[in-house]
CSV table of C-alpha atoms and ligand atoms in Angstrom, one decimal:
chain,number,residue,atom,x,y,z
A,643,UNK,CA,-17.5,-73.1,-3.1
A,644,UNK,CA,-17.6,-71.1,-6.2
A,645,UNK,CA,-14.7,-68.7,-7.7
A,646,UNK,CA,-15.3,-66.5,-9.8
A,647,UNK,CA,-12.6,-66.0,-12.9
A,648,UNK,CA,-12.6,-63.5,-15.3
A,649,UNK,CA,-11.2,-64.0,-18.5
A,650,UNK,CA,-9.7,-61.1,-20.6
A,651,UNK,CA,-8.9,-62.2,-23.5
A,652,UNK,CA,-9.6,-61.6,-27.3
A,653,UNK,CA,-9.7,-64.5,-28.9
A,654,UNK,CA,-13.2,-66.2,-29.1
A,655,UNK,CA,-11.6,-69.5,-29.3
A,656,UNK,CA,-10.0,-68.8,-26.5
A,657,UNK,CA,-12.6,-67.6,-24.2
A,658,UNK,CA,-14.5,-71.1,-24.8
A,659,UNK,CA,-11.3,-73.6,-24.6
A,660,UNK,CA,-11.1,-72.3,-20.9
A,661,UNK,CA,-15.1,-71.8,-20.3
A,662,UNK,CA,-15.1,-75.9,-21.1
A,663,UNK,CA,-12.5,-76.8,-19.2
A,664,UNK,CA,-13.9,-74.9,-16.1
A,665,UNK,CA,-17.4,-75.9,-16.5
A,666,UNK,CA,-16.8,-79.3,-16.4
A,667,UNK,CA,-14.5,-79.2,-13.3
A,668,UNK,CA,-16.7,-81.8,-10.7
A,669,UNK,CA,-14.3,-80.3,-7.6
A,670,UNK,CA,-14.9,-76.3,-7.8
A,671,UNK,CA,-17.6,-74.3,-9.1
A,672,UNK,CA,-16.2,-71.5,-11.2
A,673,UNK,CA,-18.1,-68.6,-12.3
A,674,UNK,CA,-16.5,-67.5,-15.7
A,675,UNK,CA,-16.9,-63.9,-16.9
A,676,UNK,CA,-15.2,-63.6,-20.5
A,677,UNK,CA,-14.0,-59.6,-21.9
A,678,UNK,CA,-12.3,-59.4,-24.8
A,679,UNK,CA,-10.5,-56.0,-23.9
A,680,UNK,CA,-8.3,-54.8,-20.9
A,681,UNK,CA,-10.6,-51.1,-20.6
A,682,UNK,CA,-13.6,-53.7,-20.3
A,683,UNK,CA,-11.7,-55.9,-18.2
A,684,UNK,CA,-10.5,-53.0,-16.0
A,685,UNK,CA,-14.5,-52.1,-15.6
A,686,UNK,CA,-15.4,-55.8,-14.3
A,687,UNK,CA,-12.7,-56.3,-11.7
A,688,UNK,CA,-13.0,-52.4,-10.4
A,689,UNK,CA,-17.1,-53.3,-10.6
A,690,UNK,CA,-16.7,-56.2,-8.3
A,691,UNK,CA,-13.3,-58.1,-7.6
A,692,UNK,CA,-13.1,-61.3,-9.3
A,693,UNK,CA,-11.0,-64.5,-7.3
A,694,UNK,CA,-8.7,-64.4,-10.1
A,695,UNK,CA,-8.2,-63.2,-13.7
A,696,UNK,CA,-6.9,-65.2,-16.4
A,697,UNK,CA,-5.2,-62.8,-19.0
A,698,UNK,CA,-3.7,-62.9,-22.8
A,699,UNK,CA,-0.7,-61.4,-22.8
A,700,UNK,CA,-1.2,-59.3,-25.8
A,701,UNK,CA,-4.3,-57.3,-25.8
A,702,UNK,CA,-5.3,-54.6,-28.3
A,703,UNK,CA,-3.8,-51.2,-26.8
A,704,UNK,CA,-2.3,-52.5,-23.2
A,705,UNK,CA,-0.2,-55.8,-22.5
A,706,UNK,CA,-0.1,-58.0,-19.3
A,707,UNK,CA,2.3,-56.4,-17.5
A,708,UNK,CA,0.3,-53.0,-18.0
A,709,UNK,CA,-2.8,-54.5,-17.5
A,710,UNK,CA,-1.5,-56.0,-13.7
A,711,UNK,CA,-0.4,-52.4,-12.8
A,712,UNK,CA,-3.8,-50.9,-13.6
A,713,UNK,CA,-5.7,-53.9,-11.7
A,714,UNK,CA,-3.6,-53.3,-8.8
A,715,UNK,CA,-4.4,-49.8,-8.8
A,716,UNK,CA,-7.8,-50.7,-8.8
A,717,UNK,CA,-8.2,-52.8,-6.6
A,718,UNK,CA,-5.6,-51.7,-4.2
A,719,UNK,CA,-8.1,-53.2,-1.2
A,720,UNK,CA,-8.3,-56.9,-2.8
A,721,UNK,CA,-5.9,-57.3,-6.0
A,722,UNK,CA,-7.2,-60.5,-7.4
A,723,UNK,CA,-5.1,-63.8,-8.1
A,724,UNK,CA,-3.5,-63.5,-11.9
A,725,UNK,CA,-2.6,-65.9,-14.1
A,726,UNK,CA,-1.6,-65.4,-18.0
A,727,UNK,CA,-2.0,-66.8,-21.0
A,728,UNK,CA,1.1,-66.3,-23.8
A,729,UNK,CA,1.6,-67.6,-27.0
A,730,UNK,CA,4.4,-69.6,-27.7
A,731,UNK,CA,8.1,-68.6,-27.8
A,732,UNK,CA,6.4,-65.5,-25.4
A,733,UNK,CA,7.6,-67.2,-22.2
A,734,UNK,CA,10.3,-64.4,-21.6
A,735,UNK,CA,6.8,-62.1,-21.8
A,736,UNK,CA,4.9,-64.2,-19.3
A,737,UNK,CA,8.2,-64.0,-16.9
A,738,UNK,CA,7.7,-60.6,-17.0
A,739,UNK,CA,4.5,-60.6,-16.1
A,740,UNK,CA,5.0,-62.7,-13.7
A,741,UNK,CA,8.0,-60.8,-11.6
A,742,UNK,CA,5.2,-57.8,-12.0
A,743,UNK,CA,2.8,-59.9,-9.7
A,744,UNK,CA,1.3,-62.4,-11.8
A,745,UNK,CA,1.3,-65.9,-10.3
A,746,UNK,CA,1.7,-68.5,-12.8
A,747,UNK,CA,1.6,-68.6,-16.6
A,748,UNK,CA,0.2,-70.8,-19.0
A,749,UNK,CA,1.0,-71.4,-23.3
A,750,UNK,CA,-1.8,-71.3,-25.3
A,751,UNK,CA,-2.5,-74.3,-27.0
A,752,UNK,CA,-0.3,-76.7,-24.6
A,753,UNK,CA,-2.4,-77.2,-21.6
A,754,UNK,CA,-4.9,-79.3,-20.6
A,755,UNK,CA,-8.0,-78.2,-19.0
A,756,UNK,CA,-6.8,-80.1,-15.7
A,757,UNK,CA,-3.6,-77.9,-15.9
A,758,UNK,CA,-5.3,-74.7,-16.3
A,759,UNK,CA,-7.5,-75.6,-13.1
A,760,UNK,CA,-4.8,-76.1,-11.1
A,761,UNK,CA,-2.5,-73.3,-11.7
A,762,UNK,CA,-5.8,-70.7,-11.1
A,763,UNK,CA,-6.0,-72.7,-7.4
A,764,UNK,CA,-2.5,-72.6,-7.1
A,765,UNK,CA,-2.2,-68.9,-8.1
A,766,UNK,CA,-5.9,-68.5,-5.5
A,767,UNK,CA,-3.9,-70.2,-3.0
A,768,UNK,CA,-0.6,-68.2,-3.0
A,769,UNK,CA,-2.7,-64.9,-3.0
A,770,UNK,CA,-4.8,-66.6,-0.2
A,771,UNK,CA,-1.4,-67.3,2.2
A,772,UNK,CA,0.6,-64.0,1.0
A,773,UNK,CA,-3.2,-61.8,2.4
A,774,UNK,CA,-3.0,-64.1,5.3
A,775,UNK,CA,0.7,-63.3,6.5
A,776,UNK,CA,0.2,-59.7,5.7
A,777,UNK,CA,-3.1,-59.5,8.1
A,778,UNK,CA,-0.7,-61.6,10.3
A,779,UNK,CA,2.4,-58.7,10.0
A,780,UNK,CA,-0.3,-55.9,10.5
A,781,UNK,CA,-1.4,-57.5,13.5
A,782,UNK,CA,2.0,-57.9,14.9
A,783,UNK,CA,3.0,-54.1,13.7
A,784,UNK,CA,-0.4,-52.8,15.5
A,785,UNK,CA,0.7,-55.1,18.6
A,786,UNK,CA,4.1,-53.0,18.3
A,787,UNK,CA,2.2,-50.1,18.1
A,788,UNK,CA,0.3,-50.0,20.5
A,789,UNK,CA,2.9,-51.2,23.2
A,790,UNK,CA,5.1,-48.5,22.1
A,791,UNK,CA,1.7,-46.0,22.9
A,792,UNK,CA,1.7,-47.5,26.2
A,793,UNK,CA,5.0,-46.3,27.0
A,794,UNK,CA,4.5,-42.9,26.2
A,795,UNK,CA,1.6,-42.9,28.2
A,796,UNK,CA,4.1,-44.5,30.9
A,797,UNK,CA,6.8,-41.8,30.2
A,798,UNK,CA,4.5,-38.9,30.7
A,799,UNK,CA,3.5,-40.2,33.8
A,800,UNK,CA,6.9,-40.8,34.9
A,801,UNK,CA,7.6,-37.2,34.1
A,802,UNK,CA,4.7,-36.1,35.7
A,803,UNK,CA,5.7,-38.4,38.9
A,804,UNK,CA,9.1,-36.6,38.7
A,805,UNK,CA,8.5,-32.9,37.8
A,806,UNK,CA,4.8,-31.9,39.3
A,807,UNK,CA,4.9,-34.3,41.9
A,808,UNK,CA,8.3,-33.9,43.5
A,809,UNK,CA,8.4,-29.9,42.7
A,810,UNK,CA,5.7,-29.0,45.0
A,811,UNK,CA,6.6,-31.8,47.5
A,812,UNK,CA,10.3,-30.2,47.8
A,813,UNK,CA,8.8,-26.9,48.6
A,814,UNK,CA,6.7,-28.2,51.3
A,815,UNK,CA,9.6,-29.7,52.9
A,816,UNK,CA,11.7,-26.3,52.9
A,817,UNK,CA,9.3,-24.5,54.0
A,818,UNK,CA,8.4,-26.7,57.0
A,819,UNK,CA,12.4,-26.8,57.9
A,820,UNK,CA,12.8,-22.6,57.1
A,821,UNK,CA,10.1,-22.1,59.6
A,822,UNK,CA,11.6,-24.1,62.7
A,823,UNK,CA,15.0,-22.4,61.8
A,824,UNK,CA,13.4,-19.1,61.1
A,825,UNK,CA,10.3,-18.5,63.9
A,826,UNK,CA,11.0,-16.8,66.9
A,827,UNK,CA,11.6,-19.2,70.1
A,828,UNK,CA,9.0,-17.7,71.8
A,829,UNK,CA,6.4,-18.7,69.1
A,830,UNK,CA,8.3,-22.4,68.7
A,831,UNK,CA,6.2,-24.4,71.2
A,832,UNK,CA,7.1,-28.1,71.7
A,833,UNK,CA,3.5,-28.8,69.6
A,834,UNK,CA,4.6,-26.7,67.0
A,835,UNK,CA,8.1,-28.2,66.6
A,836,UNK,CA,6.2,-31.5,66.8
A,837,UNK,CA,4.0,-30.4,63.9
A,838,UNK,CA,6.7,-29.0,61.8
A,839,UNK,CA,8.7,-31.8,61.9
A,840,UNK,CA,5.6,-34.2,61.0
A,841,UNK,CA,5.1,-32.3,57.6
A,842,UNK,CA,8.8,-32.6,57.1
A,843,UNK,CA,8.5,-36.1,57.5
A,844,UNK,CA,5.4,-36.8,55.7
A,845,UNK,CA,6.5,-34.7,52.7
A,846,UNK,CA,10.0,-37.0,52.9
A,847,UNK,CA,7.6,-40.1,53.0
A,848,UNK,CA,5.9,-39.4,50.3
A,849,UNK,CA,9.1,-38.5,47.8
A,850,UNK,CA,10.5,-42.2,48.9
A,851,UNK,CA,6.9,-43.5,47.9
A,852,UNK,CA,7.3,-41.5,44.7
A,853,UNK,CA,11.0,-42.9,43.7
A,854,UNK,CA,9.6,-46.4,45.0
A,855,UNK,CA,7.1,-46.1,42.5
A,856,UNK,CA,9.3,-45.4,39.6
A,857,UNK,CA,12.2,-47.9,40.4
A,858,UNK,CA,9.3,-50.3,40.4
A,859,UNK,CA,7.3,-49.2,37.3
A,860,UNK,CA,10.7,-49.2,35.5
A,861,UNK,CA,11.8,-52.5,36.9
A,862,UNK,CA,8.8,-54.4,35.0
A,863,UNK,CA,9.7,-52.5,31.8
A,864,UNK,CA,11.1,-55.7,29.3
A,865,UNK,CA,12.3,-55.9,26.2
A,866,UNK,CA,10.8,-58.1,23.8
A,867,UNK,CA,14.0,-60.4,22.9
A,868,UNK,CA,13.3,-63.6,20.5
A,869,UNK,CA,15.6,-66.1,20.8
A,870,UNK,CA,15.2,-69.9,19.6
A,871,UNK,CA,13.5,-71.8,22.7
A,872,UNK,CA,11.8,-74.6,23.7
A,873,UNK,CA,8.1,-74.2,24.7
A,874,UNK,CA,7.6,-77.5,25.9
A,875,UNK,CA,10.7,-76.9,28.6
A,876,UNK,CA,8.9,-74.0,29.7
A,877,UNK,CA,5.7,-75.5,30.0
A,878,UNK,CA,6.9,-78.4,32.0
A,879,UNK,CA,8.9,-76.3,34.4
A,880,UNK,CA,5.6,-73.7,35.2
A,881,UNK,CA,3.3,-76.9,35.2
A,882,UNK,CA,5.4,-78.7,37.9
A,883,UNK,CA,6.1,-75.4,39.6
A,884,UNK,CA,2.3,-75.1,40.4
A,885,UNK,CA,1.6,-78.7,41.1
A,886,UNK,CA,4.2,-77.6,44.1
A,887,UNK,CA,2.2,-75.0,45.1
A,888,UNK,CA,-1.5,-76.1,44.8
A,889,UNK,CA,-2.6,-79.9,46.4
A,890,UNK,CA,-6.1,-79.5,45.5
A,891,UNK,CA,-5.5,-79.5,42.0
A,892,UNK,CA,-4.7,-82.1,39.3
A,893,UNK,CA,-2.6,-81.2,36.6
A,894,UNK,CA,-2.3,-83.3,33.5
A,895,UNK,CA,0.5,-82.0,30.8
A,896,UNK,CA,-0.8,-83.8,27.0
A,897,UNK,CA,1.9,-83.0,24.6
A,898,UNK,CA,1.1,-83.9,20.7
A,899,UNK,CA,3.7,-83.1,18.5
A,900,UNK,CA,7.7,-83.2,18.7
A,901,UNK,CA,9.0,-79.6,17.8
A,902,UNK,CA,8.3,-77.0,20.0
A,903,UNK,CA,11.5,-74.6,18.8
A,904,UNK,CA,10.3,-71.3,17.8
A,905,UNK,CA,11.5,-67.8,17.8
A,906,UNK,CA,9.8,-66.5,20.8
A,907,UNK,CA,10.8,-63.8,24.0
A,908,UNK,CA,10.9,-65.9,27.1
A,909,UNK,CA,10.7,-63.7,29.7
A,910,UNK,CA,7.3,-63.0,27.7
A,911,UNK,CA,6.2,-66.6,27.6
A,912,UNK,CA,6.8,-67.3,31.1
A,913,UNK,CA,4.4,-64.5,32.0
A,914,UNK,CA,2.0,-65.9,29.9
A,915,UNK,CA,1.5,-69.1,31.5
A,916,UNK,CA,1.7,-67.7,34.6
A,917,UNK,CA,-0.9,-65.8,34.0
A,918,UNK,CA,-2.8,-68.7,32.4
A,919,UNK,CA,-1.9,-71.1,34.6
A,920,UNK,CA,-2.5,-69.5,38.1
A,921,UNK,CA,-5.8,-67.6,36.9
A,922,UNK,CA,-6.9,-72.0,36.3
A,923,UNK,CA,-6.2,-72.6,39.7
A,924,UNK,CA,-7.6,-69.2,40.9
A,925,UNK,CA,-10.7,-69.6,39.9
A,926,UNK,CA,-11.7,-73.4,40.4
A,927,UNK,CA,-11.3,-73.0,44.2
A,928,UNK,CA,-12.6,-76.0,45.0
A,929,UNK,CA,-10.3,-77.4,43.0
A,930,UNK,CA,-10.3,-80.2,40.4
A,931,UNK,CA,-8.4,-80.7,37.4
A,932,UNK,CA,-6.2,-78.8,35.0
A,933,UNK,CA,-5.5,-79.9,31.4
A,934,UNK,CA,-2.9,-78.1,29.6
A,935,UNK,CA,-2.1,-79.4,26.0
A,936,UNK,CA,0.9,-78.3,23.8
A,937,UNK,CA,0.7,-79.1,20.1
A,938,UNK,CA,2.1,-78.7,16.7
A,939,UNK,CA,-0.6,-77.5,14.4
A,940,UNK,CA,1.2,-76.9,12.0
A,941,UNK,CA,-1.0,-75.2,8.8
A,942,UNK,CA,0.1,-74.7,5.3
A,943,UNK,CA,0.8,-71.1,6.1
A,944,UNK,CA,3.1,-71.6,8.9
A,945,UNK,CA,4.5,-73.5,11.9
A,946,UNK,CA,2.9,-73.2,14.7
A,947,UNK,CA,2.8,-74.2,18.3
A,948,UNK,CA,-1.3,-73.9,20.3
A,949,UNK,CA,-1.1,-74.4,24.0
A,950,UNK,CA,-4.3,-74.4,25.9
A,951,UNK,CA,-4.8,-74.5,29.4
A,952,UNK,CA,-8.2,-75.9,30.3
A,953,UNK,CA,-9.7,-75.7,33.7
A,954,UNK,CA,-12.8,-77.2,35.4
A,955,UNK,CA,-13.7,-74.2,37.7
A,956,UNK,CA,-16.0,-71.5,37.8
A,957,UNK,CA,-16.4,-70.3,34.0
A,958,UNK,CA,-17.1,-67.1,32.5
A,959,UNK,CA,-20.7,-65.5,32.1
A,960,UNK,CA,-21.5,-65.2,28.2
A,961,UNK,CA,-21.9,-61.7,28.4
A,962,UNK,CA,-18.4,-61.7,30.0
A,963,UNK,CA,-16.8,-63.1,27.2
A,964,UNK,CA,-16.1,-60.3,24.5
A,965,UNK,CA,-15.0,-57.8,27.4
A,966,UNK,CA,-12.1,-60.7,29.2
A,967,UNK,CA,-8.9,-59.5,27.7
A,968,UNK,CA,-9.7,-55.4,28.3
A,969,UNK,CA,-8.2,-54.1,31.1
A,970,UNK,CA,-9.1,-54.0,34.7
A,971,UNK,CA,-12.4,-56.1,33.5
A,972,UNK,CA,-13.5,-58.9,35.8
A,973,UNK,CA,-16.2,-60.8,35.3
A,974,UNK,CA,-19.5,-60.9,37.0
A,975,UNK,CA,-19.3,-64.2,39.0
A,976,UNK,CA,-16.5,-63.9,40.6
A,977,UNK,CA,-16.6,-63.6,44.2
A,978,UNK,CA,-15.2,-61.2,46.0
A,979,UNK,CA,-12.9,-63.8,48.0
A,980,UNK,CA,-10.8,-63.7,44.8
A,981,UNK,CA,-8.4,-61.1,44.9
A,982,UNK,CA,-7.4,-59.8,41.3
A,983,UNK,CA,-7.0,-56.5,39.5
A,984,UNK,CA,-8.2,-57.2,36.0
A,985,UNK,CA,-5.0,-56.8,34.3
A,986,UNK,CA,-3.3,-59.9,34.0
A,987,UNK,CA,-4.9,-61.6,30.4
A,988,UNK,CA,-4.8,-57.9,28.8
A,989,UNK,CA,-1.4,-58.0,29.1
A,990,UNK,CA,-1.4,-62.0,28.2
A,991,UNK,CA,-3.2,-60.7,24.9
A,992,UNK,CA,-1.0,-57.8,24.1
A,993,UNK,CA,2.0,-60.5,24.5
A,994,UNK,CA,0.8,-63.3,22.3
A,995,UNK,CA,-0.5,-61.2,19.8
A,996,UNK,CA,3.7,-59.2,20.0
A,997,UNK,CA,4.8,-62.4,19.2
A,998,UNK,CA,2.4,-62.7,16.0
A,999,UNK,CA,0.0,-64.9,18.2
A,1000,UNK,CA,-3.6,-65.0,18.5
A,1001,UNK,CA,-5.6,-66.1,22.1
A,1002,UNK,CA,-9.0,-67.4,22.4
A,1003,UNK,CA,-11.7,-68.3,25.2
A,1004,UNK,CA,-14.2,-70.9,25.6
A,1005,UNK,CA,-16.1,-71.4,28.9
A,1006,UNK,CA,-18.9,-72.3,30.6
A,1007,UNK,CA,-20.4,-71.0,34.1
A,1008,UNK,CA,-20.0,-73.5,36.5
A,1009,UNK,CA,-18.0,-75.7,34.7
A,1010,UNK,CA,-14.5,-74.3,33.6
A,1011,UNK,CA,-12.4,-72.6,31.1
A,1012,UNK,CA,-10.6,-73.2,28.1
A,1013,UNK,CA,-7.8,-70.8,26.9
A,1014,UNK,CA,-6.5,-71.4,23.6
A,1015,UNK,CA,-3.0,-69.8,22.6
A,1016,UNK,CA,-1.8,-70.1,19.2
A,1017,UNK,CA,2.2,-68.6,18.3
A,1018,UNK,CA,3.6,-68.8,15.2
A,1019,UNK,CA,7.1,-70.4,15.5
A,1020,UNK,CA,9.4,-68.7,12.7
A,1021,UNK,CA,8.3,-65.1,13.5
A,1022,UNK,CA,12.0,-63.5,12.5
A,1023,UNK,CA,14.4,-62.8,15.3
A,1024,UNK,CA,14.5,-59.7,15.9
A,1025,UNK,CA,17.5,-57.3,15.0
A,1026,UNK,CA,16.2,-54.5,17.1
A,1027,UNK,CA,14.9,-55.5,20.4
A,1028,UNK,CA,11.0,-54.0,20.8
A,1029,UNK,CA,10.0,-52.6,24.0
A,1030,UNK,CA,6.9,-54.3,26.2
A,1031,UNK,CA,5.6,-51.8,28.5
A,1032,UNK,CA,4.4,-50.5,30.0
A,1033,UNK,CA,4.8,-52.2,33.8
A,1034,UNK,CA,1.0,-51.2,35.5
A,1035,UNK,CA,-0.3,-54.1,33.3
A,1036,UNK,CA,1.9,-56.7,33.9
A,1037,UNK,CA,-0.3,-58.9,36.8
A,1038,UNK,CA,1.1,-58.2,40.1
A,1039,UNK,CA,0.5,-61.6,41.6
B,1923,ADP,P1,-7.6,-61.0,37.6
B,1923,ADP,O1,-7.5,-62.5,37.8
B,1923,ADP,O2,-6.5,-60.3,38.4
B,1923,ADP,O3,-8.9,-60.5,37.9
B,1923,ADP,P2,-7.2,-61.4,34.8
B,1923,ADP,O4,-6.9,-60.3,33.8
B,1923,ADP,O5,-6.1,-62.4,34.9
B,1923,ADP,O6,-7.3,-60.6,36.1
B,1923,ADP,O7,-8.6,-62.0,34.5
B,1923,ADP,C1,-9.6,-61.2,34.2
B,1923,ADP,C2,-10.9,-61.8,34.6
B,1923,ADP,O8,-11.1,-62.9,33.8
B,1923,ADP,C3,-10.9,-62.4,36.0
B,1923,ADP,O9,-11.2,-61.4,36.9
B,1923,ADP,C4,-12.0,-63.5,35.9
B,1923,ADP,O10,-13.3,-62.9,36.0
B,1923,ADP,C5,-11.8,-64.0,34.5
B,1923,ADP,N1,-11.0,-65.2,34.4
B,1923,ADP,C6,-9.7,-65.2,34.0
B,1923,ADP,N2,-9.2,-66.5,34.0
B,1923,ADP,C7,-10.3,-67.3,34.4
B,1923,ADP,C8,-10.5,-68.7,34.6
B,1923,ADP,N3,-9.5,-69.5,34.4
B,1923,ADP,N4,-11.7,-69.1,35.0
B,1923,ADP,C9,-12.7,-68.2,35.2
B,1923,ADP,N5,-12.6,-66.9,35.0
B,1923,ADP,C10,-11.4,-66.4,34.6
């Protein structure tokens, strides 16, 4: 791997203490450009953005704090990692520099070229983790998003339901009952009546059909609520709950790891494995076994729980793949014995990735399936609840 530093910095003697120290390195390859002004150093990073850059405090015309503002207006896309270099009795400087988004500081002349290496990893590392949780809290905020799009969609619809559906439908019923009150008898034949009253009663039908439809679509409409739980519970009760169900199968629960607390909704989780867990026993229909494995994978950007539930059924055609979490898509092998609408792992998706979660699929035709959930586990609980919706996705088994 090779990082590429660049140096500001106007002293000559400088520039070659810290080209030494990070040639010689034998772990990491560093590419060292050297500027000896911050308007030529501005040039470089805006040109291409370095790893990291390594800055005097005082330069001629701009200091370190000044210099950090313009590089971060530069490179708003990709600021680079920043570490400075101060004189001595200049630490109150460097502090500075550092509360304006520098990551470490060293004193000239008092470190050694093993302590310079480290703090530009350390200070490559910490940018590294603070671009991963951001891409991790723009995931979860487009996760939000789009949920909250959904229910617009569903509230329009709902409105529609109510207003241009039930309008005309009321009219149609009036009508049918003005015209048995209001026709002459001598016109009211007994076929008539009989046809009169069948549009009553069809229009009727079809309003309970309409408020059926809404208590229902509004029924499935959840909350996301976190609250501290225990994954492992929940996977044990929805594994044993299926081995009840389904003698053809054999299910094997492998648990690695000892905490499975984390901040999670789990009303959200349970429809999750459900989802997973009866689409594995859906589609090996000849049965066989399942594998589902819960473990702490803990990384150094967070704690986290991955919970995969591996079958040994019928797979997923390649070209299926990239298209298995949109809605309504099934894929091309499965028989038409298999009843399913397609909606069940978008909505698995759209609930792990709410939680801050990722989900992945591995499989191979004719010989199973491997779904791979990851979930952070100290996602913040949430002080105001967001809303799941909308209900037409949630799987209707
Ligand atoms: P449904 O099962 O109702 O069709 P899903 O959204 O749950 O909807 O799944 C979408 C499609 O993904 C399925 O139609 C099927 O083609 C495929 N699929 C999901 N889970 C599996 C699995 N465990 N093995 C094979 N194919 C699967």
């Amino acid at each position: 791997m090779s990082v590429r530093v660049l140096q500001v910095d106007d002293s000559a003697a400088d520039q070659l203490v810290v080209r030494r120290a990070l040639e010689r390195d034998p772990d990491t390859r560093w590419t060292v450009e050297q500027v000896s002004t911050a308007e030529e150093g501005l040039e470089r990073a805006t040109a291409s953005i370095p790893d990291v850059v390594l800055m005097d405090f005082h330069l001629p015309g701009m200091n370190g704090v000044e210099l950090l503002r313009a590089l971060r207006g530069r490179c708003a896309e990709r600021v680079p990692a920043a570490v400075i270099l101060t004189g001595t009795g200049n630490e109150r400087l460097a502090v500075e520099a550092m509360r304006s988004g520098a990551q470490d500081y060293l004193v000239k002349g008092s470190f050694t070229p093993e302590r310079l290496r480290q703090s530009l990893r350390a200070a490559l590392e910490t940018v590294r983790l603070a671009r991963a949780l951001e891409a991790r809290r723009l995931q979860t905020e487009n996760a939000e998003r789009e949920a909250r799009e959904a229910l617009a969609v569903r509230d329009e619809l709902f409105s529609l339901a109510t207003h241009d559906l039930k309008g005309p439908l009321q009219i149609i019923t009036l009508n049918a009952q003005l015209l048995r009150v209001k026709l002459p008898a001598e016109v009211m034949t007994p076929a008539l009546t009989t046809r009169l009253s069948s549009i009553s009663h069809a229009a009727m039908r079809m309003g309970e059909l309409i408020d059926q439809f809404l208590v229902a679509t509004r029924g499935r409409e959840q909350l996301l609520h976190r609250e501290r739980m225990d994954l492992a519970a929940l996977v044990h009760t929805k594994v044993r709950e299926l081995e009840l169900m389904s003698n053809r199968h054999a299910f094997h629960l492998n648990v690695k790891g000892k905490d499975f607390m984390g901040n999670w909704d789990p009303k959200s989780l349970e429809r999750v494995l459900d989802n997973l867990l009866s689409n594995a026993v859906k589609y090996s229909p000849a049965g066989g076994d399942i594998l589902v494995m819960l473990a702490a994978d803990t990384t150094a950007l967070e704690r986290q729980v991955r919970l995969c539930v591996e079958d040994s059924g019928l797979g997923i055609p390649p070209e299926d793949l990239p298209r298995i979490f949109e809605r309504f898509h099934r894929a091309s092998n499965v028989p038409t014995s298999i009843a399913g609408s397609g909606v069940g792992l978008a909505s698995v998706r759209r609930l792990v990735e709410l939680h801050g979660g990722t989900i992945e699929v591995k499989s191979q035709p004719g010989r199973g399936s491997a779904f791979t959930v990851m979930l952070p586990q100290d996602m913040p609980v949430d002080t105001v609840p967001q809303e799941v919706g909308p209900g037409p996705e949630q799987d209707a088994r």
